[in-house]
Short mmCIF file of C-alpha atoms in Angstrom, two decimals:
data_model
loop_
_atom_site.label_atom_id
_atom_site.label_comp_id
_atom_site.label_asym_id
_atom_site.label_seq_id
_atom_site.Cartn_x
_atom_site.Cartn_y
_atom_site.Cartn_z
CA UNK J 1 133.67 116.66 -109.67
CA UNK J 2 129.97 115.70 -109.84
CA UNK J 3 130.55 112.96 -112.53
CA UNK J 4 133.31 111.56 -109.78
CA UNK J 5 131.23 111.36 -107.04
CA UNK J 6 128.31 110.13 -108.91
CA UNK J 7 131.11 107.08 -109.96
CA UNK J 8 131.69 106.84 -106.09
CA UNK J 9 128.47 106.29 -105.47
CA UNK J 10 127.37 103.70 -108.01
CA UNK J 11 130.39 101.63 -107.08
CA UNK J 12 129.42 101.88 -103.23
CA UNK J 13 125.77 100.72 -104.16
CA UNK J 14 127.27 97.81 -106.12
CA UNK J 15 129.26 96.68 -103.54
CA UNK J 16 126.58 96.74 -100.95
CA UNK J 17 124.58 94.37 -103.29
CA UNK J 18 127.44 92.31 -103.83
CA UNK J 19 127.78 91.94 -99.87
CA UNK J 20 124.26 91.44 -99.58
CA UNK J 21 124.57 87.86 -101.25
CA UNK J 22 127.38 86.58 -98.93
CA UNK J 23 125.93 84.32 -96.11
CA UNK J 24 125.96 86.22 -92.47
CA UNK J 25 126.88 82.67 -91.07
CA UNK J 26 129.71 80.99 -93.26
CA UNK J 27 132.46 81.52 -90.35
CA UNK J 28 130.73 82.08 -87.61
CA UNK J 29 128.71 78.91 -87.64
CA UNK J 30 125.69 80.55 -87.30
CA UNK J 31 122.61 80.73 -89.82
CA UNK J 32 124.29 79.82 -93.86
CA UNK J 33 121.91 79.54 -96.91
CA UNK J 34 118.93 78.03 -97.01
CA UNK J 35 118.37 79.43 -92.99
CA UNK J 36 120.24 76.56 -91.51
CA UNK J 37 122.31 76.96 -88.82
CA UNK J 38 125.40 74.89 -88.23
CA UNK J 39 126.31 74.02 -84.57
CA UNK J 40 128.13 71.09 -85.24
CA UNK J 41 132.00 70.38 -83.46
CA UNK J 42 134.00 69.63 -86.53
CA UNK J 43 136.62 68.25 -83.77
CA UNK J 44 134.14 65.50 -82.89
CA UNK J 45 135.94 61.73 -83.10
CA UNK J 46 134.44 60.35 -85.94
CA UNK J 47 135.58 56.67 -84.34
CA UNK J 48 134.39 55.04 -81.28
CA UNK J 49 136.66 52.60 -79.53
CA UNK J 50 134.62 51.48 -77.27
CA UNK J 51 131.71 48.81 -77.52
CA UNK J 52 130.62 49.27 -73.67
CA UNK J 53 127.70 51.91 -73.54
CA UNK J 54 127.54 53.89 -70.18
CA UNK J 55 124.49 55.26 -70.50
CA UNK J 56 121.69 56.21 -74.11
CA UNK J 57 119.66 58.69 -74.66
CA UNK J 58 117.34 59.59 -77.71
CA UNK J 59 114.74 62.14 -77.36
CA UNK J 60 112.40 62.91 -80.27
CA UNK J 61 109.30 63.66 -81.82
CA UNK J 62 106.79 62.44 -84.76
CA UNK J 63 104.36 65.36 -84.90
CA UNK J 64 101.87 65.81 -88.12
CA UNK J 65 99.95 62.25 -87.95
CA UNK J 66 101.08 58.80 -87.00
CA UNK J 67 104.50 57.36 -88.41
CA UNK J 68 105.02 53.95 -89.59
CA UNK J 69 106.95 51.34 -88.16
CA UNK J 70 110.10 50.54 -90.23
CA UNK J 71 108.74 46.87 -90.26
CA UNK J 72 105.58 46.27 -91.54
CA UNK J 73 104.09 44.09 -88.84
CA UNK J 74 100.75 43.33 -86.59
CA UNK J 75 101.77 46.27 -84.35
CA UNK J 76 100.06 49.42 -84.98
CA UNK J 77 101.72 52.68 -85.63
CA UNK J 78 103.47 54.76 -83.56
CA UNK J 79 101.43 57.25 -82.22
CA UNK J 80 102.62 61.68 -82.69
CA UNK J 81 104.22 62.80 -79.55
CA UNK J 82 107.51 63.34 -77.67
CA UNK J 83 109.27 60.21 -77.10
CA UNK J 84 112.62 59.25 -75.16
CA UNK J 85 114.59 56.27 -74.86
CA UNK J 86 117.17 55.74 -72.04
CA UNK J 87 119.10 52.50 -71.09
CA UNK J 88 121.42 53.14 -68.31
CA UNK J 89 124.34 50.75 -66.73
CA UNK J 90 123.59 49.72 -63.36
CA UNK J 91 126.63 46.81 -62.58
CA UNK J 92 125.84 43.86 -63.97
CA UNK J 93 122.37 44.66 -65.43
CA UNK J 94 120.55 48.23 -67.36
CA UNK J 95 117.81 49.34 -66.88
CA UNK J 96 115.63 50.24 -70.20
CA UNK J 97 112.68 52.90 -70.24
CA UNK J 98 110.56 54.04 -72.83
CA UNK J 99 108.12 56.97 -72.70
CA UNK J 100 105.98 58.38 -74.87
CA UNK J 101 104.09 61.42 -74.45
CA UNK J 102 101.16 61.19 -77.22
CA UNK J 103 99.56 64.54 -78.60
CA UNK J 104 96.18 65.13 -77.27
CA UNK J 105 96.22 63.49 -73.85
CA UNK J 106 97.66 63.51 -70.40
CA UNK J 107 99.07 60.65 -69.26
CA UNK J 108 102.25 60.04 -70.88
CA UNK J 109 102.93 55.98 -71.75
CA UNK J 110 105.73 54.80 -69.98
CA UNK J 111 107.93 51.04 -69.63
CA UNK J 112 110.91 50.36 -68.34
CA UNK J 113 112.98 47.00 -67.17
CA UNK J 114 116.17 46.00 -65.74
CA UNK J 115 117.65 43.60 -67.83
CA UNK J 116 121.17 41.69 -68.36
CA UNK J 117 123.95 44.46 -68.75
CA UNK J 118 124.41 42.12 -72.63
CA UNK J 119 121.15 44.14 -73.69
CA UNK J 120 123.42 47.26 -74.25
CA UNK J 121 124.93 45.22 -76.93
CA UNK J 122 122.30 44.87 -79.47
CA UNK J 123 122.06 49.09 -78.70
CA UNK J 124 125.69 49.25 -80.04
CA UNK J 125 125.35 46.78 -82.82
CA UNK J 126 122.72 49.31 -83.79
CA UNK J 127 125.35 51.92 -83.65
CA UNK J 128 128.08 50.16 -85.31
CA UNK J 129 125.80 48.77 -88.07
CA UNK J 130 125.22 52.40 -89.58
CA UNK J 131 128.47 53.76 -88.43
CA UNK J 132 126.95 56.29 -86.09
CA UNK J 133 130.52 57.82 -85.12
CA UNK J 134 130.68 59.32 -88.54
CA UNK J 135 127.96 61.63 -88.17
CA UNK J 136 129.19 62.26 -84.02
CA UNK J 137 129.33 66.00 -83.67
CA UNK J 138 126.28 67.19 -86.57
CA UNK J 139 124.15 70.02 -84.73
CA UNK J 140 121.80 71.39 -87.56
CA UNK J 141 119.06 73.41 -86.63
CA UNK J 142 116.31 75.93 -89.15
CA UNK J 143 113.38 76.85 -88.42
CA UNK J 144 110.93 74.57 -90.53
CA UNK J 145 109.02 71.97 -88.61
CA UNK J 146 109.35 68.24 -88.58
CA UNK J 147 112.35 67.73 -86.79
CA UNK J 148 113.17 67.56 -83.13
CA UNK J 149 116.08 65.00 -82.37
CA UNK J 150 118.25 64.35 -79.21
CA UNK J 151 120.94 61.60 -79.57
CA UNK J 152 124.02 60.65 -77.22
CA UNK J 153 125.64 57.53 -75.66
CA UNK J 154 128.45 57.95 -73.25
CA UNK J 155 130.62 54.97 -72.96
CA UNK J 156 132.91 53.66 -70.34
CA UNK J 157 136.25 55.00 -71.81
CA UNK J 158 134.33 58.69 -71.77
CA UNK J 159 134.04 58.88 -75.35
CA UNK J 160 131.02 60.48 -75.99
CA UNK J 161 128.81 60.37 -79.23
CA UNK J 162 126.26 62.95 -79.78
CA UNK J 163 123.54 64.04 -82.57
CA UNK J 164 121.30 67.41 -82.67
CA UNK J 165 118.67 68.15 -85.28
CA UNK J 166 116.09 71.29 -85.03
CA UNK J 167 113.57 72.21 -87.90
CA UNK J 168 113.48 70.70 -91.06
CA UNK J 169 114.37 67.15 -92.13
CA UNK J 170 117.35 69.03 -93.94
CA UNK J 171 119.21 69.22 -90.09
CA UNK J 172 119.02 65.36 -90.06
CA UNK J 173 122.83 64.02 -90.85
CA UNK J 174 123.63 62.09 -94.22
CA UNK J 175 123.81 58.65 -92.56
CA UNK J 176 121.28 59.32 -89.65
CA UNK J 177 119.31 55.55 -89.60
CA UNK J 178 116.26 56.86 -87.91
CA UNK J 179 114.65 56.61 -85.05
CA UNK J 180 112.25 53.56 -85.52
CA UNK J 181 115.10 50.93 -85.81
CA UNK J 182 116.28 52.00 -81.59
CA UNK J 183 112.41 52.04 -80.85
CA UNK J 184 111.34 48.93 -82.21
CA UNK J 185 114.33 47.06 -80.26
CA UNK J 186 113.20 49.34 -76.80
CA UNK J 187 109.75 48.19 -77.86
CA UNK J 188 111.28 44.33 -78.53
CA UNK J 189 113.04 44.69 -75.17
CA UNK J 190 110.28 46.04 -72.80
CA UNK J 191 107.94 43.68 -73.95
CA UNK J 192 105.92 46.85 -74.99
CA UNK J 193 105.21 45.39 -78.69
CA UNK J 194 101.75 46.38 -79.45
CA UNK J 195 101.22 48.06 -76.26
CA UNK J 196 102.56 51.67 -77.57
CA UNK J 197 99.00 52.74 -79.31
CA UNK J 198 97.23 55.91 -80.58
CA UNK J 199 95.31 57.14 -77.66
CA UNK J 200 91.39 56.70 -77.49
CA UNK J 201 88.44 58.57 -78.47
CA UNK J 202 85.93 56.65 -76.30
CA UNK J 203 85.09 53.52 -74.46
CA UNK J 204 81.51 52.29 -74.05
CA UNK J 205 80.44 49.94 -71.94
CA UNK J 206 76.74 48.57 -72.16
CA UNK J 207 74.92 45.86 -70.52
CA UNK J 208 71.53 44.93 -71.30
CA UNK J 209 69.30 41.47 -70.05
CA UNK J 210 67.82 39.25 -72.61
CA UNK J 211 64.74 39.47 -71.13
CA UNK J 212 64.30 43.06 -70.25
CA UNK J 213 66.51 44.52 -72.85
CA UNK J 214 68.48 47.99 -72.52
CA UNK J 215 69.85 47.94 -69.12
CA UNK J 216 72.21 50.94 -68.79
CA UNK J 217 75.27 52.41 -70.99
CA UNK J 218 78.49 54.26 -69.08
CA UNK J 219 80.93 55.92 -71.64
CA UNK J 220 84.25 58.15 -71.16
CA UNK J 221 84.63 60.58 -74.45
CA UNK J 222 87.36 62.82 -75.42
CA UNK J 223 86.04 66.07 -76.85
CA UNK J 224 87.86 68.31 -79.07
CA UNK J 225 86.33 71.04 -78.02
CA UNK J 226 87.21 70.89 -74.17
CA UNK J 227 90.24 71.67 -72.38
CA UNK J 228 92.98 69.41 -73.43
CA UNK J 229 92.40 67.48 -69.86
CA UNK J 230 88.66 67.04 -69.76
CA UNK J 231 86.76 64.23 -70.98
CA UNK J 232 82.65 63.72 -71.30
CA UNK J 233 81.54 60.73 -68.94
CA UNK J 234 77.95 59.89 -70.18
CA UNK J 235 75.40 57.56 -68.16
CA UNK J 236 72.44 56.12 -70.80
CA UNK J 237 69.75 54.42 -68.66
CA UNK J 238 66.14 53.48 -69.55
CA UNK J 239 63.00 55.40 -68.07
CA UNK J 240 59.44 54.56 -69.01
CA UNK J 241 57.15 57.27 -69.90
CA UNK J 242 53.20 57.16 -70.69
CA UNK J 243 53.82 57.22 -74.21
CA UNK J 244 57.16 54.72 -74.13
CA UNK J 245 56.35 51.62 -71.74
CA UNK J 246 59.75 49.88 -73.16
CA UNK J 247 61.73 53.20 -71.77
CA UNK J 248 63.33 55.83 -73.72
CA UNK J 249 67.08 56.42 -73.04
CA UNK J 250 67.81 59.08 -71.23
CA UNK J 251 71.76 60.46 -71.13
CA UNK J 252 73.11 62.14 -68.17
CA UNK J 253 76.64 63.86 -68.91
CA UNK J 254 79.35 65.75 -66.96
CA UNK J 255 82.98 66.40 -67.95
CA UNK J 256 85.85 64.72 -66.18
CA UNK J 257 89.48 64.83 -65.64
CA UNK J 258 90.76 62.77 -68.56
CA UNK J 259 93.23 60.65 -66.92
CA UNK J 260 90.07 58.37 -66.51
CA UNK J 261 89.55 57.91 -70.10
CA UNK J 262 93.59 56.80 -70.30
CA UNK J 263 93.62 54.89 -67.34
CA UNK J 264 91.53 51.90 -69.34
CA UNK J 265 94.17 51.65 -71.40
CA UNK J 266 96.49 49.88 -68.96
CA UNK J 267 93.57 47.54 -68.68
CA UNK J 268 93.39 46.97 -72.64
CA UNK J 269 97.40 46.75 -72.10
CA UNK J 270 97.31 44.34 -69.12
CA UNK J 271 94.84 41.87 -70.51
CA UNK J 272 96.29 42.07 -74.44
CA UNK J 273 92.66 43.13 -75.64
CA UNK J 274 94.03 44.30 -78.66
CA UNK J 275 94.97 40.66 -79.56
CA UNK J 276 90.84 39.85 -78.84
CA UNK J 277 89.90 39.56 -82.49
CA UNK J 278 87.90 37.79 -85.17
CA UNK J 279 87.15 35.74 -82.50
CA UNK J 280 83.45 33.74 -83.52
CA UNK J 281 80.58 33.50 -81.43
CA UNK J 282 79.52 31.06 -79.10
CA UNK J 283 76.84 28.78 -78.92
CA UNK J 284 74.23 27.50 -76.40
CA UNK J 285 74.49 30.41 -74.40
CA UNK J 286 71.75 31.00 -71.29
CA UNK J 287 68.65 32.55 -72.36
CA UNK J 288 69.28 34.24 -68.56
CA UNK J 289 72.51 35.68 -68.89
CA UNK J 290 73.10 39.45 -69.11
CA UNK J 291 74.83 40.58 -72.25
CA UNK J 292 77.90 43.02 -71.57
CA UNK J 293 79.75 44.81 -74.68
CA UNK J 294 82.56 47.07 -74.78
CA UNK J 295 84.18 49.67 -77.02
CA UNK J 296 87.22 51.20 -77.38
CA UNK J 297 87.55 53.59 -80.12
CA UNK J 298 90.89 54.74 -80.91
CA UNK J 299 91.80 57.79 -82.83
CA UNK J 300 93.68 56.20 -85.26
CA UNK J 301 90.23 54.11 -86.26
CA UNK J 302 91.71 51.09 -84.74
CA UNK J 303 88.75 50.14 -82.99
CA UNK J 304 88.26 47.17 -80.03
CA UNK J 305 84.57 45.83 -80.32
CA UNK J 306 83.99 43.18 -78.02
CA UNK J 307 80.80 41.21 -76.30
CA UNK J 308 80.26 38.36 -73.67
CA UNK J 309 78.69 36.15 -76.93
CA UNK J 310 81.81 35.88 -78.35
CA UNK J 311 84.42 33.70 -77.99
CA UNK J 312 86.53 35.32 -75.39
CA UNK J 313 89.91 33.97 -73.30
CA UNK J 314 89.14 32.83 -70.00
CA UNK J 315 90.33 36.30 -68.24
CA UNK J 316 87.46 38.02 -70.29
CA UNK J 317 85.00 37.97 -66.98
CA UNK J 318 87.80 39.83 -64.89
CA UNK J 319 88.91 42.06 -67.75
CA UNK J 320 85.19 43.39 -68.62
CA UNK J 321 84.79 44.03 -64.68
CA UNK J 322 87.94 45.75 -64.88
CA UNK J 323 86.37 47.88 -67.28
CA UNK J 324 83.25 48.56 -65.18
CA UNK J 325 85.20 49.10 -62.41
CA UNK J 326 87.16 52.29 -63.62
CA UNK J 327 84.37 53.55 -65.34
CA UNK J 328 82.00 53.30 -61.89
CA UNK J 329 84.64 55.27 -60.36
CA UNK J 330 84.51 58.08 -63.08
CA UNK J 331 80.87 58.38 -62.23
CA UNK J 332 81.45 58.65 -58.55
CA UNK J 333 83.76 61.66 -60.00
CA UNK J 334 81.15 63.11 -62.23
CA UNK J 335 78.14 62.83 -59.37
CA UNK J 336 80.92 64.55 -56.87
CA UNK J 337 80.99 67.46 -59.23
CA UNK J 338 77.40 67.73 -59.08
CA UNK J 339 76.99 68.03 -55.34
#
């Protein structure tokens, strides 16, 4: 009787470990090997009739650094953050947006047009180019990072195609073609090309006389080490002392909201200051004339390094004073705090 139940209880154990390698998941759709769960709808039409898009969507994100563009070009890279793309059918024109929430700031980047209802075309060439419907329906998700992906277009024949991806690159779809080929045309479309940039460390702006040198310095910095929406606004002026007749330059510096820092780059967007370079320097200038020079420092090490002695476009005057401007109002912020 013992040597019977001992039998019992060795083949009980061995089943249990034979269970044990079964996945939990492999008709439930649930979590299957690997930790990847499968949420996909198997009944999903793997053809789409239709060629007129109703309204697209495509939310994502690039987190871990800066991805490439998938055509090496003068645009710089796409910057980490949460992204979406939506293009909507309004009658007989669509109205595109782009927005881009980068890591590390406030302000998300956003542009958006109307244009000709055709526009939605070139979206569905995309679509029908890398046979999109094929993959309609795949809803992967694990829990690795790297992945975050929100597709769907709804047509005008309510066909709907749809793609979900959660975790690792493993939840993206055999046949998925990315995300950079829809954002470069959004980019393309908007006239945005260029204009969607890391955000910025710093900007400096300094002015000095040729005849009395040093003048003053204002500068907006983010800090790493503040609250995610506080910057450092700095004021650099000159002050003479017994031992320093010239002046010795004295900084002044309080934090402020950080939206200031952002909000000079819609003036590097409006006035294409990117597209300001290796640009020589003039000649003859006026032995009386102030020197100004800006700098934007991006955190991608993209930097903008500009000066009135160089060659500039003829906006330059209005687009340095644009500059000043925004940064004189983040002082008046910075001496309200000190009141």
């Amino acid at each position: 009787m013992m040597k019977l139940s001992k039998l019992y209880l060795y083949l009980g154990l061995t089943l249990i470990g034979l269970l044990s390698f079964i996945p939990s998941g492999c008709c439930s759709g649930g979590p299957i090997s690997g930790g990847l769960a499968d949420f996909s709808d198997p009944k999903a039409p793997k053809v789409i009739d239709s060629d007129n898009i109703r309204k697209f969507s495509l939310r994502f994100k690039y987190i871990g650094g800066i991805a490439k563009p998938a055509v090496e070009n003068d645009c710089p890279p796409f910057p980490a953050g949460n992204y979406l793309l939506e293009a909507v059918r309004k009658g007989d024109t669509a109205h595109f947006m782009l927005s881009c929430d980068r890591q590390d700031t406030t302000t998300p980047l956003v542009f958006q047009k109307d244009l000709p209802v055709e526009a939605l075309l070139d979206l569905q060439g995309i679509i029908r180019k890398y046979n999109l419907p094929a993959i309609n329906g795949s809803s992967l998700r694990n829990s690795a990072l790297g992945t975050s992906l929100s597709f769907e277009v709804l047509y005008d024949t309510d066909e709907r195609l749809y793609v979900r991806a959660e975790g690792g690159v493993s939840t993206l779809p055999h046949g998925w073609c990315g995300t950079d080929v829809f954002l470069e045309l959004f980019l393309k479309k908007l006239d945005a090309e260029g204009l969607l940039v890391p955000p910025l460390y710093s900007c400096i702006y300094s002015c000095s006389s040729r005849q009395d040198g040093f003048l003053y310095s204002l500068e907006l910095e983010a800090d790493r080490h503040l609250p995610g929406k506080q910057a450092i606004f700095k004021k650099t002026l000159p002050q003479q002392t017994a031992d320093n007749p010239f002046g010795e330059r004295v900084v002044k510096q309080v934090t402020v909201p950080k939206e200031k820092l952002e909000a000079t780059e819609t003036i590097i967007a409006k006035y294409r200051m990117r597209d300001w370079k290796d640009l020589p320097y003039r000649e003859n200038l006026d032995g009386n004339t102030d020197f100004i020079s800006i700098v934007f420092n991006c955190s991608d090490g993209n930097n903008i390094c500009l000066d009135s002695d160089q060659e500039l476009p003829p906006e330059y005057k209005e687009a340095f004073e644009a500059v000043h401007q925004a940064l004189i109002e983040a002082e008046k912020d910075a001496l309200a705090q000190l009141k």
